[in-house]
Every structure is written in C-alpha cells, then in structure tokens.
mmCIF file of C-alpha atoms in Angstrom:
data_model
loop_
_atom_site.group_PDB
_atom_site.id
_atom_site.type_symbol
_atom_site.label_atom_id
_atom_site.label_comp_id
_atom_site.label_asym_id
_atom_site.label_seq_id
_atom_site.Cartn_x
_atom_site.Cartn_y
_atom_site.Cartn_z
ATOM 1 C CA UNK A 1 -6.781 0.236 34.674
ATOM 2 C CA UNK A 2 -8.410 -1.743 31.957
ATOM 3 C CA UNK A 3 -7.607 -5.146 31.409
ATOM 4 C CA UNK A 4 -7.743 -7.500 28.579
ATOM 5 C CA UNK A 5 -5.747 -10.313 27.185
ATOM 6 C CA UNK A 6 -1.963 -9.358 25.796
ATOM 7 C CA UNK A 7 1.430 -10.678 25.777
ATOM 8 C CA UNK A 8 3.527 -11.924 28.102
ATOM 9 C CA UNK A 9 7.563 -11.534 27.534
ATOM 10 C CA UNK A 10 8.758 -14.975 28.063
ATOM 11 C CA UNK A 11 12.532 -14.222 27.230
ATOM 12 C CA UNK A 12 14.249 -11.321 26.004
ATOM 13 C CA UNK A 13 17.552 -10.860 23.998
ATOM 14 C CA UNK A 14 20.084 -8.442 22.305
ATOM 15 C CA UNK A 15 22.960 -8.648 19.851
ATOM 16 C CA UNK A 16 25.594 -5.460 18.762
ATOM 17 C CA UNK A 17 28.700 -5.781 16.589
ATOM 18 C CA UNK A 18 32.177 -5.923 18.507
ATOM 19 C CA UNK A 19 33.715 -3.213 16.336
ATOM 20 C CA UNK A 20 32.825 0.221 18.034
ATOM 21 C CA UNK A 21 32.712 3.896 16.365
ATOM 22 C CA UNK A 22 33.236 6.851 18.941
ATOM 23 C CA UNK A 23 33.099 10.419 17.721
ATOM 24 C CA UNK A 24 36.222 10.763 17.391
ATOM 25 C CA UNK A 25 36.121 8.669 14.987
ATOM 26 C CA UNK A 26 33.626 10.249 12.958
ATOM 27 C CA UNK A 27 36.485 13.659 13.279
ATOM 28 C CA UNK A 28 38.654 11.893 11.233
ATOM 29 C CA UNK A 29 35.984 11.443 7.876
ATOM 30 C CA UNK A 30 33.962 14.508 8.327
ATOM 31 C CA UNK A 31 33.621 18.214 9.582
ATOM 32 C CA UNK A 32 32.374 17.303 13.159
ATOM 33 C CA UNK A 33 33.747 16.949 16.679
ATOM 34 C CA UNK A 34 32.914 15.061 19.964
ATOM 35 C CA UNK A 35 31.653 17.991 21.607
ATOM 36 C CA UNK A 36 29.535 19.244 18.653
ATOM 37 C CA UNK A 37 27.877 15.846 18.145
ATOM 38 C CA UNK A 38 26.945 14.993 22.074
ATOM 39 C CA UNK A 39 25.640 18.328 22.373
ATOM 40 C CA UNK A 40 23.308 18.027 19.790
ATOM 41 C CA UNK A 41 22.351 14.239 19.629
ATOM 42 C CA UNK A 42 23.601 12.744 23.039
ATOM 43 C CA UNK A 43 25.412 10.033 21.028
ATOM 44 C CA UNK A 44 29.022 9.117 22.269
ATOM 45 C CA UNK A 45 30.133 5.693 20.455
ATOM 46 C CA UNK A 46 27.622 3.246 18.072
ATOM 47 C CA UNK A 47 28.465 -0.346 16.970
ATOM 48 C CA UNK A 48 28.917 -0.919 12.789
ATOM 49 C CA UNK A 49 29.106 -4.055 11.704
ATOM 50 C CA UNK A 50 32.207 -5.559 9.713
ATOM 51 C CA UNK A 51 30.809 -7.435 6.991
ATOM 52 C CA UNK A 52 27.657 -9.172 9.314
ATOM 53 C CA UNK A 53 24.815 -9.623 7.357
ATOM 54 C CA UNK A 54 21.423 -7.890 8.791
ATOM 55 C CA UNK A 55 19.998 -11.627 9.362
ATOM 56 C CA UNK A 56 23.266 -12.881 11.363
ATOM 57 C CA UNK A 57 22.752 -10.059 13.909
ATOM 58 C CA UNK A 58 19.031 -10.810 14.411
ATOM 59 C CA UNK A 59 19.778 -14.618 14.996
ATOM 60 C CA UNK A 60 21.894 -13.774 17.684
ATOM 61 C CA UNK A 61 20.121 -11.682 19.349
ATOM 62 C CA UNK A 62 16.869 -14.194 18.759
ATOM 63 C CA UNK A 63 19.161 -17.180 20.295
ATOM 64 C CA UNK A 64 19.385 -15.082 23.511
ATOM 65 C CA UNK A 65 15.709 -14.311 23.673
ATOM 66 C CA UNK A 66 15.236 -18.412 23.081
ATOM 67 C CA UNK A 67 17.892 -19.175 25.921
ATOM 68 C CA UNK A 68 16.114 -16.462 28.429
ATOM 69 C CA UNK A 69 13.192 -17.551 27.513
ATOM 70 C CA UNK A 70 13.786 -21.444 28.252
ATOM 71 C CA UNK A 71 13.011 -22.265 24.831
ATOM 72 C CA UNK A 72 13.956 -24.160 21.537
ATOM 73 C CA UNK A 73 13.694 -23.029 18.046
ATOM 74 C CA UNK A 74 11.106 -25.307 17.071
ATOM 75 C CA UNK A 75 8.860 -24.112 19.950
ATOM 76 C CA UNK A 76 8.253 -20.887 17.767
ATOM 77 C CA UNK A 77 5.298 -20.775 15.414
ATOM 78 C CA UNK A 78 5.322 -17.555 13.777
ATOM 79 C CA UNK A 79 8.481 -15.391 13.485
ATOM 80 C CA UNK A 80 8.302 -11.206 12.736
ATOM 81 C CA UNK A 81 11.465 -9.508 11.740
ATOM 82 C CA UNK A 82 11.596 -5.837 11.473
ATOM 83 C CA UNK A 83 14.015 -3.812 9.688
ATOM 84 C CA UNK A 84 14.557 -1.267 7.068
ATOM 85 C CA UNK A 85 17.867 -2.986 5.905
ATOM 86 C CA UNK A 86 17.579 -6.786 4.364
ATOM 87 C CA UNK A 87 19.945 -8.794 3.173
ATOM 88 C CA UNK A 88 17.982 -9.550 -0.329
ATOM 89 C CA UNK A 89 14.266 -8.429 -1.028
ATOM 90 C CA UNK A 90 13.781 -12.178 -1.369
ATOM 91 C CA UNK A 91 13.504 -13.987 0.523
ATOM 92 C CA UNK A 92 12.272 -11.967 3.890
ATOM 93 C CA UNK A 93 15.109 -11.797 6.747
ATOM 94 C CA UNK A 94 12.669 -13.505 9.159
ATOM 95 C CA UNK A 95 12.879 -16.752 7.173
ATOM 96 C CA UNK A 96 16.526 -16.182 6.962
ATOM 97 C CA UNK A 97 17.020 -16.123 10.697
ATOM 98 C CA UNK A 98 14.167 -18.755 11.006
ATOM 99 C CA UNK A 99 17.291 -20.713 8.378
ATOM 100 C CA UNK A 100 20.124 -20.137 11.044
ATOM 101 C CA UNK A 101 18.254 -20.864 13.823
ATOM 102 C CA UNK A 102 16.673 -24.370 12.419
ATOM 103 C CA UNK A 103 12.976 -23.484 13.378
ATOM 104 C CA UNK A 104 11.913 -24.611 9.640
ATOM 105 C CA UNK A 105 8.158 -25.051 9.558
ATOM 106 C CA UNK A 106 6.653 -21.813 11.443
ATOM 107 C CA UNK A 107 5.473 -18.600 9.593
ATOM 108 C CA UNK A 108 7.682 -16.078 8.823
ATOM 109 C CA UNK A 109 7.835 -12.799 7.501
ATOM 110 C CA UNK A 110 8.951 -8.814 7.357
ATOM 111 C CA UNK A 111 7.814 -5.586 8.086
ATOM 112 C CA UNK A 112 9.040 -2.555 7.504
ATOM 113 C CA UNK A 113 7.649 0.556 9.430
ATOM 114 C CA UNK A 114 11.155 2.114 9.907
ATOM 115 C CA UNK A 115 11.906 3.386 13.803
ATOM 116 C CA UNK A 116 8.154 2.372 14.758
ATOM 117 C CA UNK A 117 8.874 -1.214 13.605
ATOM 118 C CA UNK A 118 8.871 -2.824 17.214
ATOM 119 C CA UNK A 119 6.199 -1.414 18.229
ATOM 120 C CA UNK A 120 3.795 -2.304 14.675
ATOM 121 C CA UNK A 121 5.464 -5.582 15.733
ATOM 122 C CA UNK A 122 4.630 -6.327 19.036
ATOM 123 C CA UNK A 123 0.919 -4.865 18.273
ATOM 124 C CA UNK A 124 0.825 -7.614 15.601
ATOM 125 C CA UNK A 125 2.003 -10.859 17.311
ATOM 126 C CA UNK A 126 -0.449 -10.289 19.967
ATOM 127 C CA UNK A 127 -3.400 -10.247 17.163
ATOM 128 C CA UNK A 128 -1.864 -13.322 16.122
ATOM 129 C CA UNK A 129 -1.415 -14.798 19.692
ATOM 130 C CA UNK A 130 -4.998 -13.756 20.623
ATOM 131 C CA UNK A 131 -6.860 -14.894 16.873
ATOM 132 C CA UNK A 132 -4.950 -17.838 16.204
ATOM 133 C CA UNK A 133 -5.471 -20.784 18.159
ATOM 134 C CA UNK A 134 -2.653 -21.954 16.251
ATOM 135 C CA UNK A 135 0.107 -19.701 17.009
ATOM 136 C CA UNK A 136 1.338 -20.102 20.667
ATOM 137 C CA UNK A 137 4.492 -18.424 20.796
ATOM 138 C CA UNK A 138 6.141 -15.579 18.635
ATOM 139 C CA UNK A 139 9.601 -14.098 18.068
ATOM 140 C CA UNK A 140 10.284 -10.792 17.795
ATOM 141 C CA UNK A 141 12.974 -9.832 16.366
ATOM 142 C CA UNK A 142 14.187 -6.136 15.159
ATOM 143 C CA UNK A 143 17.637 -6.382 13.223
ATOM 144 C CA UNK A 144 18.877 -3.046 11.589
ATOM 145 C CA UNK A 145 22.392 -2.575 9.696
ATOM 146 C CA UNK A 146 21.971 0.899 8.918
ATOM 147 C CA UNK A 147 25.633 1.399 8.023
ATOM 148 C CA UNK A 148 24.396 -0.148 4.799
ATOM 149 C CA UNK A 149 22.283 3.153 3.751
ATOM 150 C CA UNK A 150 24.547 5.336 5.640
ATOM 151 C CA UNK A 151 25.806 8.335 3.422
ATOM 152 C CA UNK A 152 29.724 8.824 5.378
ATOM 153 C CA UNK A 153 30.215 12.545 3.595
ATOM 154 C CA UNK A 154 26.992 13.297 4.848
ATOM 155 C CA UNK A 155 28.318 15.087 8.479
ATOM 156 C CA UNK A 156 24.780 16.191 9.609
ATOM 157 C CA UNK A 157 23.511 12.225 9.432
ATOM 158 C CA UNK A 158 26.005 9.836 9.094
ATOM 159 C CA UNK A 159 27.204 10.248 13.210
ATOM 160 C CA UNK A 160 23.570 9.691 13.861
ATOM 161 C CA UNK A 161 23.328 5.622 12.989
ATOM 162 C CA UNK A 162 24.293 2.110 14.333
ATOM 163 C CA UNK A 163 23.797 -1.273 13.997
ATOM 164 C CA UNK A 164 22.218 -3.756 15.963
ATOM 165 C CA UNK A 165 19.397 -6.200 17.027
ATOM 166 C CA UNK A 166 17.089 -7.262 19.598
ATOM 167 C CA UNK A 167 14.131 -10.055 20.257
ATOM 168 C CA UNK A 168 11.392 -10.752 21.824
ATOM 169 C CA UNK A 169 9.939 -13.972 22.488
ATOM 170 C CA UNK A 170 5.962 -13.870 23.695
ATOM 171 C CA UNK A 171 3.115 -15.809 24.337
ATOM 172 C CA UNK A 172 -0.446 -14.502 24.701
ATOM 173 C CA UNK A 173 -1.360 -13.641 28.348
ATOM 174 C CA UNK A 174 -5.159 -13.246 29.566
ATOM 175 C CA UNK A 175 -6.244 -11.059 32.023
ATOM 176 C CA UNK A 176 -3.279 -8.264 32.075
ATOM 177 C CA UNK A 177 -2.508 -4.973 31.096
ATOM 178 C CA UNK A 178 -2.167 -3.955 27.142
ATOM 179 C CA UNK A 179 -3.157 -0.929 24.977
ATOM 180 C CA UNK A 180 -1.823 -0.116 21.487
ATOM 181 C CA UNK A 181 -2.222 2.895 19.477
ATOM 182 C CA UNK A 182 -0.878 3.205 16.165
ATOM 183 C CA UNK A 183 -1.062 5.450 13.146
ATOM 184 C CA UNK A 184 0.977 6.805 9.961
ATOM 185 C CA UNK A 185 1.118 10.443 8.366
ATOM 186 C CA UNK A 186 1.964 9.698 5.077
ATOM 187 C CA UNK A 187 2.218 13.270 3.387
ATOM 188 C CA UNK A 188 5.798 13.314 5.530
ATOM 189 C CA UNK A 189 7.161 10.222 3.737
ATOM 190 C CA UNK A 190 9.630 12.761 2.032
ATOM 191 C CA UNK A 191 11.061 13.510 5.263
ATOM 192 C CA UNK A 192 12.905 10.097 6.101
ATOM 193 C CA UNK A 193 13.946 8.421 2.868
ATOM 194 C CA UNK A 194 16.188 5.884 1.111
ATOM 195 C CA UNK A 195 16.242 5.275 -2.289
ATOM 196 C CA UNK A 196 14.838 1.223 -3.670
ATOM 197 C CA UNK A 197 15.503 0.248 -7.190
ATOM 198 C CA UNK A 198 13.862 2.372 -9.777
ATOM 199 C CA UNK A 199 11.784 1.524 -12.619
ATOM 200 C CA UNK A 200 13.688 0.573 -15.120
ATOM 201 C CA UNK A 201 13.200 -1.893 -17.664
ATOM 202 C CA UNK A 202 14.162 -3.232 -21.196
ATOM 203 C CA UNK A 203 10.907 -2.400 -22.750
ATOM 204 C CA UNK A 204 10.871 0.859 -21.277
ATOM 205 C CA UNK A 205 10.545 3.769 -23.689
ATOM 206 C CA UNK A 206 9.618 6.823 -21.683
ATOM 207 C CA UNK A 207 12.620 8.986 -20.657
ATOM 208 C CA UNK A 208 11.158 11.116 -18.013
ATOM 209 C CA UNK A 209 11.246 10.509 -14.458
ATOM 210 C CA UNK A 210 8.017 9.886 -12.892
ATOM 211 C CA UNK A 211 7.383 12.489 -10.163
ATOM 212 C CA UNK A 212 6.644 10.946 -6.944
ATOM 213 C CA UNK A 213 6.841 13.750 -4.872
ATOM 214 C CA UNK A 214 9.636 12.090 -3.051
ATOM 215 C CA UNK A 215 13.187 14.181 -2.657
ATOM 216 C CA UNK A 216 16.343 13.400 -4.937
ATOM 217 C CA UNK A 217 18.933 10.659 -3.053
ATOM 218 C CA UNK A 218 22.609 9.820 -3.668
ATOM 219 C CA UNK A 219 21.506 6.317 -5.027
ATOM 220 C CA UNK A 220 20.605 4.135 -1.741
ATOM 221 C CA UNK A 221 21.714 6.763 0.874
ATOM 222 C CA UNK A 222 19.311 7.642 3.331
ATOM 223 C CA UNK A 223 18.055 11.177 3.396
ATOM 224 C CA UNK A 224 15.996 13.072 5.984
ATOM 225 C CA UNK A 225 14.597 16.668 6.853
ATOM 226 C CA UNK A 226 15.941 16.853 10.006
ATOM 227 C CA UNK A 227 13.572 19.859 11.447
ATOM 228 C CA UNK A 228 11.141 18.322 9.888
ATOM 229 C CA UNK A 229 11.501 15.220 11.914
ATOM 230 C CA UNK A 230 11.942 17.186 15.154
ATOM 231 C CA UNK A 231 9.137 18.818 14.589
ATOM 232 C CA UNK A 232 7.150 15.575 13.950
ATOM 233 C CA UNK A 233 8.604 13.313 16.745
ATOM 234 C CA UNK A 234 8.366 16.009 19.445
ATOM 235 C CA UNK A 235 4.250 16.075 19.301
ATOM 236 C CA UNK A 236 3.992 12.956 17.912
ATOM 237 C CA UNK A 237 6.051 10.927 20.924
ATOM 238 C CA UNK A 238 3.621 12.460 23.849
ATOM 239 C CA UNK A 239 0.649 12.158 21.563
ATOM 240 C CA UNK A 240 0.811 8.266 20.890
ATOM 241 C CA UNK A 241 1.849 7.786 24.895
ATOM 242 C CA UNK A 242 -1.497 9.834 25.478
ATOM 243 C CA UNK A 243 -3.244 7.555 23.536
ATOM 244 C CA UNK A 244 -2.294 4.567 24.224
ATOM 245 C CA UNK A 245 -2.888 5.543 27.825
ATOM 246 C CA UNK A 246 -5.971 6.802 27.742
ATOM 247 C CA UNK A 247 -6.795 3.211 26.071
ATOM 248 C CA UNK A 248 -5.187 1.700 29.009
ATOM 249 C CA UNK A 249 -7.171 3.922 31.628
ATOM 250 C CA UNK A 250 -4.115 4.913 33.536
ATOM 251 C CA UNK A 251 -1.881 8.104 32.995
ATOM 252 C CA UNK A 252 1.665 8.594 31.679
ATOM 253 C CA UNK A 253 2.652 9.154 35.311
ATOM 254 C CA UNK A 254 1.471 5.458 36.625
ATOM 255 C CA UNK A 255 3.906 4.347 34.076
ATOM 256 C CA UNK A 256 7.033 2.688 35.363
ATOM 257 C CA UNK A 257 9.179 3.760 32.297
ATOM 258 C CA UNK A 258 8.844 4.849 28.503
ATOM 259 C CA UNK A 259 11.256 3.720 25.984
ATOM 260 C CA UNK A 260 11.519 5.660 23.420
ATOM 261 C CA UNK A 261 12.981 5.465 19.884
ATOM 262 C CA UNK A 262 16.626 6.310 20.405
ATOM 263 C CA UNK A 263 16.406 9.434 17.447
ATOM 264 C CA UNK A 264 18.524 11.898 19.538
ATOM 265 C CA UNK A 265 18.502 13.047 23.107
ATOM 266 C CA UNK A 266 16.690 16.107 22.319
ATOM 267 C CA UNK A 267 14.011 14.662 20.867
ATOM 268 C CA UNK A 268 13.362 12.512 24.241
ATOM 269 C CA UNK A 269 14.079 15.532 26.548
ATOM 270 C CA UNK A 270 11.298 17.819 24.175
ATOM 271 C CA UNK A 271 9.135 15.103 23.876
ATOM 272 C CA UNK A 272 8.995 14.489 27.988
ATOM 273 C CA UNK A 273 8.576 18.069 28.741
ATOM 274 C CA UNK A 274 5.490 18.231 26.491
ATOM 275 C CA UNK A 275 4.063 14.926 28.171
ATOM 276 C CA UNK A 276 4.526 16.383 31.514
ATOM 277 C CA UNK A 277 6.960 13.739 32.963
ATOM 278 C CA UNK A 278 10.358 13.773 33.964
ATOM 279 C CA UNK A 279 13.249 12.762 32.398
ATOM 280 C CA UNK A 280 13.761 10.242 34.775
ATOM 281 C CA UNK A 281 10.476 8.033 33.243
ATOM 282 C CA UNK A 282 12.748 7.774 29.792
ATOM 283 C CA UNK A 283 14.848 4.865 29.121
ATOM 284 C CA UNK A 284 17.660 6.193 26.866
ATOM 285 C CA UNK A 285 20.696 4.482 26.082
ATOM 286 C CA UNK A 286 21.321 6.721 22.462
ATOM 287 C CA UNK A 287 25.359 7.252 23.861
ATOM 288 C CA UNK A 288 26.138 3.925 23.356
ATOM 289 C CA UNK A 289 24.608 2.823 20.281
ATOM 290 C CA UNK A 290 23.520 5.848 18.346
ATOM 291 C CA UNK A 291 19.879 5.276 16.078
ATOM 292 C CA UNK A 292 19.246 1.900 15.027
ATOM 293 C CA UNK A 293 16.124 2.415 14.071
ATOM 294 C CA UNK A 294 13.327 -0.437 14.812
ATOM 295 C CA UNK A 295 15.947 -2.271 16.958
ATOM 296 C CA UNK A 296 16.909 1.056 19.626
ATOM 297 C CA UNK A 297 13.331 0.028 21.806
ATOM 298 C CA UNK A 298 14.479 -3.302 22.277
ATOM 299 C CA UNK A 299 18.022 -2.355 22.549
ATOM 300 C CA UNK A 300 17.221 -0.020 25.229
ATOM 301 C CA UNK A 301 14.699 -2.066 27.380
ATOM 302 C CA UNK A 302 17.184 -5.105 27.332
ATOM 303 C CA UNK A 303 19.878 -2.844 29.010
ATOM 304 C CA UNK A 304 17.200 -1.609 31.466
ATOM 305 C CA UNK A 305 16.258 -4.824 32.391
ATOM 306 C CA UNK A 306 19.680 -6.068 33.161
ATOM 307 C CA UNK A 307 20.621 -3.239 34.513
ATOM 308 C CA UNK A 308 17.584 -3.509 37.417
ATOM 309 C CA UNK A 309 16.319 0.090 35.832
ATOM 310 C CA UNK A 310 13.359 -2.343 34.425
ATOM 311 C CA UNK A 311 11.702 -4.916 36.492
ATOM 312 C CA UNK A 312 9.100 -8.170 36.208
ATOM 313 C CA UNK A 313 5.207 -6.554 37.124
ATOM 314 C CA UNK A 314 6.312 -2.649 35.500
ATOM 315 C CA UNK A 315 3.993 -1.250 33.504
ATOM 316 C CA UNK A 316 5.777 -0.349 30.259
ATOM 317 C CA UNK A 317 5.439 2.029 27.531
ATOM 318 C CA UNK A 318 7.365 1.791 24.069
ATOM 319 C CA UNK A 319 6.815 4.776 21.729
ATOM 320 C CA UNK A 320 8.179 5.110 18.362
ATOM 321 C CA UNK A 321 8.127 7.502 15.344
ATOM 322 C CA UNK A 322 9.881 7.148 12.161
ATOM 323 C CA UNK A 323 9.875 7.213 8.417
ATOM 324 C CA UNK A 324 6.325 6.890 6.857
ATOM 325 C CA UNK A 325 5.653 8.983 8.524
ATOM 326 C CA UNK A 326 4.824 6.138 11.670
ATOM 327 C CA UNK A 327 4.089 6.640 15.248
ATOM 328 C CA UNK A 328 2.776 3.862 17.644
ATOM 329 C CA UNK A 329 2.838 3.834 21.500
ATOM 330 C CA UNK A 330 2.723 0.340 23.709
ATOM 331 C CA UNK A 331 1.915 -0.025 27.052
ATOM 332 C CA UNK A 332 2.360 -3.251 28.426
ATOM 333 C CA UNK A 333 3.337 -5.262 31.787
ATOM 334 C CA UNK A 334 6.553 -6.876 31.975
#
C-alpha cells in the first residue's frame, strides 16, 4: 500500500428536506407502481424540497460537518460546492452558503461534474490542501435540488430523483493512504442532459438552430438515454475502482467499503459483479433518497458512518459516473 500525503475528514455532515415522496406517490401523477419502480431502480421514498433553495440545503448540511468537525465558519479557507442545480448562475452557490454561514473572506467557488461531482471535489481540495500553504482547511459541500429539472410526465425518470446535501470538512494529512483517478468521455454528453439558456440575442439575425449534436429537451427538463447510461456506468464503475486501486497498490477486496453513486440498484449490483466483489462491499442507501446526483456519495457514507457500517482507520472507495460523460474513483482512509 502506497502512501503519500491526502486528506483527513475532520467532520462530516448531511441535510434532506422533511417533506418525503414514496412511490405511491409517484402512482398518483404517472403510469407507474411501487412494485414496478423498486424492481427496477431499488428506490422506495426520496426527499423534494418545498420551496428550499439549493444553497439553504448545502448550509445545513455544511453547519453539521462544522459542528462534527469542532469547527467555526471562519476556520474555513476555501469552500467547493458541487451541484448541477444553482440558485442563480451568479453568483456561485459556494459563496452563497459561504453568505449564510458568515465565513466571508475564504475562496469560494462551483463545479459542476454532475453525479461525479464529489469525487472531482474531494480530488481537488486535496491539490489545494497539499499546494497551498495557504489553505488549511476545506469544505465540501455537494447540494443538489434536482426536483428543479425534474420532468413529472416523464414516468421512466421523474421517480428516479431527490433532493439533498452533504459536506465534508478536510484538512491535508501526510503520510496516509490516497489515490484518485479521474476521467470524462465526452462523445456521451448527449446521454445525460438538461437544457441552459440558449443563444439568443437582440442583434441576432440568423434563424437556424445551431447543431450541437446535443438531443432536443422540454425547455430545462433533464433528459437521459437510459441504456445508454447503463451501459456506461456498469464498465465504467469497476474500471475507475481498478484504477484508482492499482494507484493505491492494494486491491478492490482490501477495501473496507465502496460508495457508489446512488443511479439505481442495478447499476451497483452489475457494476460489483464485474469488479469481482460482493454486494456486501457497496454502501447503498438509493431506497431512501432516490438519485441526487453529486450529493448521493456523501449522503450515503454519512448514513454508514452513523450507522457503525463505516468506521475511523477504513479504507474507503467513492466511485462516481455521471453526465459528461464523468467517472472518478477515490480511495481514501477515514
């Protein structure tokens, strides 16, 4: 096992809306049933906000990671919020949450690499803990309202997506175990989409659509290819734990757990079969909060952890895939 400098998590943190959504629920808008959608996604119930902005969520769950943690806000010096949802395209989330939680002064900023988010994250405040002298403590956060971009006529994808948020707060840690591989595919991007504003202008005089190889969207809804995506996740899950282990110099089975992106049960249960472990190495928690994109790996490992499923001294993997076409595995000690 290779060892180099990497993070330490110095407090941990999670935040869901109150108001609940079961599948039954979801039988009342749409062609579905309870039966039809646990059989083929392993979701039972997700949390939708009810009028909570995407930046309120992450602050609460960033206040928890600050509490566990032992910290104040204005011990922070760089905050990193991912999430596919803002608030406003200016300013960023991160310095909206950095507002609310008062720690006015430290560098802050978004990122959006969709389901991998958390993981590009995490890889990223340890370059910053480990090149900056300057930056001695980061905050994580993922917060994802994907209700927002959530097409409800849509049956096949609208009982797939929740909200919620979770954070991280880390310091740099020498000596310890840490390996990152990351990477993007970008001729899939027109598998996983939602639609931004389009260019349009009052000096505009062309009339045709520019052709961006991108598929038509019901304004902002999100769209996706969903055996395209299988097909993608299921090989590209095992491949980035592979990698990121063989970086590490240990194998997926010296792993104490892999959390996955929370996509649909399948997914994980393909995905460990062609990695060679059991089931029983996954973290999944998709029944009770659906896909919340860059937020379900934090989401997850906070419910491990207090749960006793995750302990202090594990060695960790997170793996994500999502629209980009992204893919990053983490391994990590806790």
């Amino acid at each position: 096992m290779k060892k180099v400098t990497g993070v330490k998590v110095l407090g941990i943190g999670k935040y869901v809306p109150e108001m609940i959504a079961d599948n039954e629920d979801f039988a009342k808008i749409v062609d579905t049933s309870d039966e039809w959608i646990t059989q083929r996604t392993g979701i039972k119930t997700r949390h939708i906000t009810n009028g909570e902005p995407t930046y309120w969520i992450g602050a609460r769950a960033a206040e928890k990671a600050l509490e566990d943690a032992g910290l104040k806000a204005e011990d922070i010096d760089l905050i990193i919020c991912c999430t596919v949802t803002p608030d406003y395209y200016t300013p960023s989330t991160a310095c909206l949450i950095q507002r609310e939680l008062g720690a006015i002064g430290c560098m802050a900023m978004d990122i959006n690499c969709a389901c991998t988010g958390f993981d590009y994250g995490l890889d990223m405040a340890r370059r910053y803990l480990v090149a900056e002298d300057d930056v001695n403590r980061v905050l994580l956060v993922s917060a994802e309202e994907l209700s927002k971009f959530t097409d409800y006529t849509d049956r096949s994808s609208c009982i797939l997506f929740g909200d919620g948020a979770a954070a991280f707060v880390l310091e740099r840690k020498p000596d310890t175990l840490w390996s990152s591989f990351l990477g993007a595919d970008g001729n899939g991007a027109k598998f996983l989409v939602s639609r931004a504003m389009k260019s349009e202008n009052v000096f505009r005089k062309n009339k045709e659509e520019f052709d961006m190889g991108m598929p038509e969207t019901k304004l902002h809804y999100f769209t996706q290819d969903g055996k395209e995506v299988y097909k993608f996740a299921t090989k590209a899950l095992p491949m980035a734990v592979s990698k990121a282990c063989e970086k590490a110099g240990i194998t997926p089975e010296e792993l104490d757990a892999i959390v996955p992106h929370q996509a649909n049960v399948r997914i994980i249960e393909t995905a460990a079969k062609n990695l060679g472990v059991s089931m029983d190495k996954m973290v999944v928690y998709i029944d009770r909060y659906g896909n919340t994109s860059s937020a379900s790996i934090p989401i997850a490992f906070c419910d491990a952890v207090a749960e006793g499923r995750i302990k202090r001294g594990d060695k960790i993997c997170f793996v994500g895939f999502g629209g980009g076409l992204t893919y990053a595995g983490i391994i990590f000690e806790y």
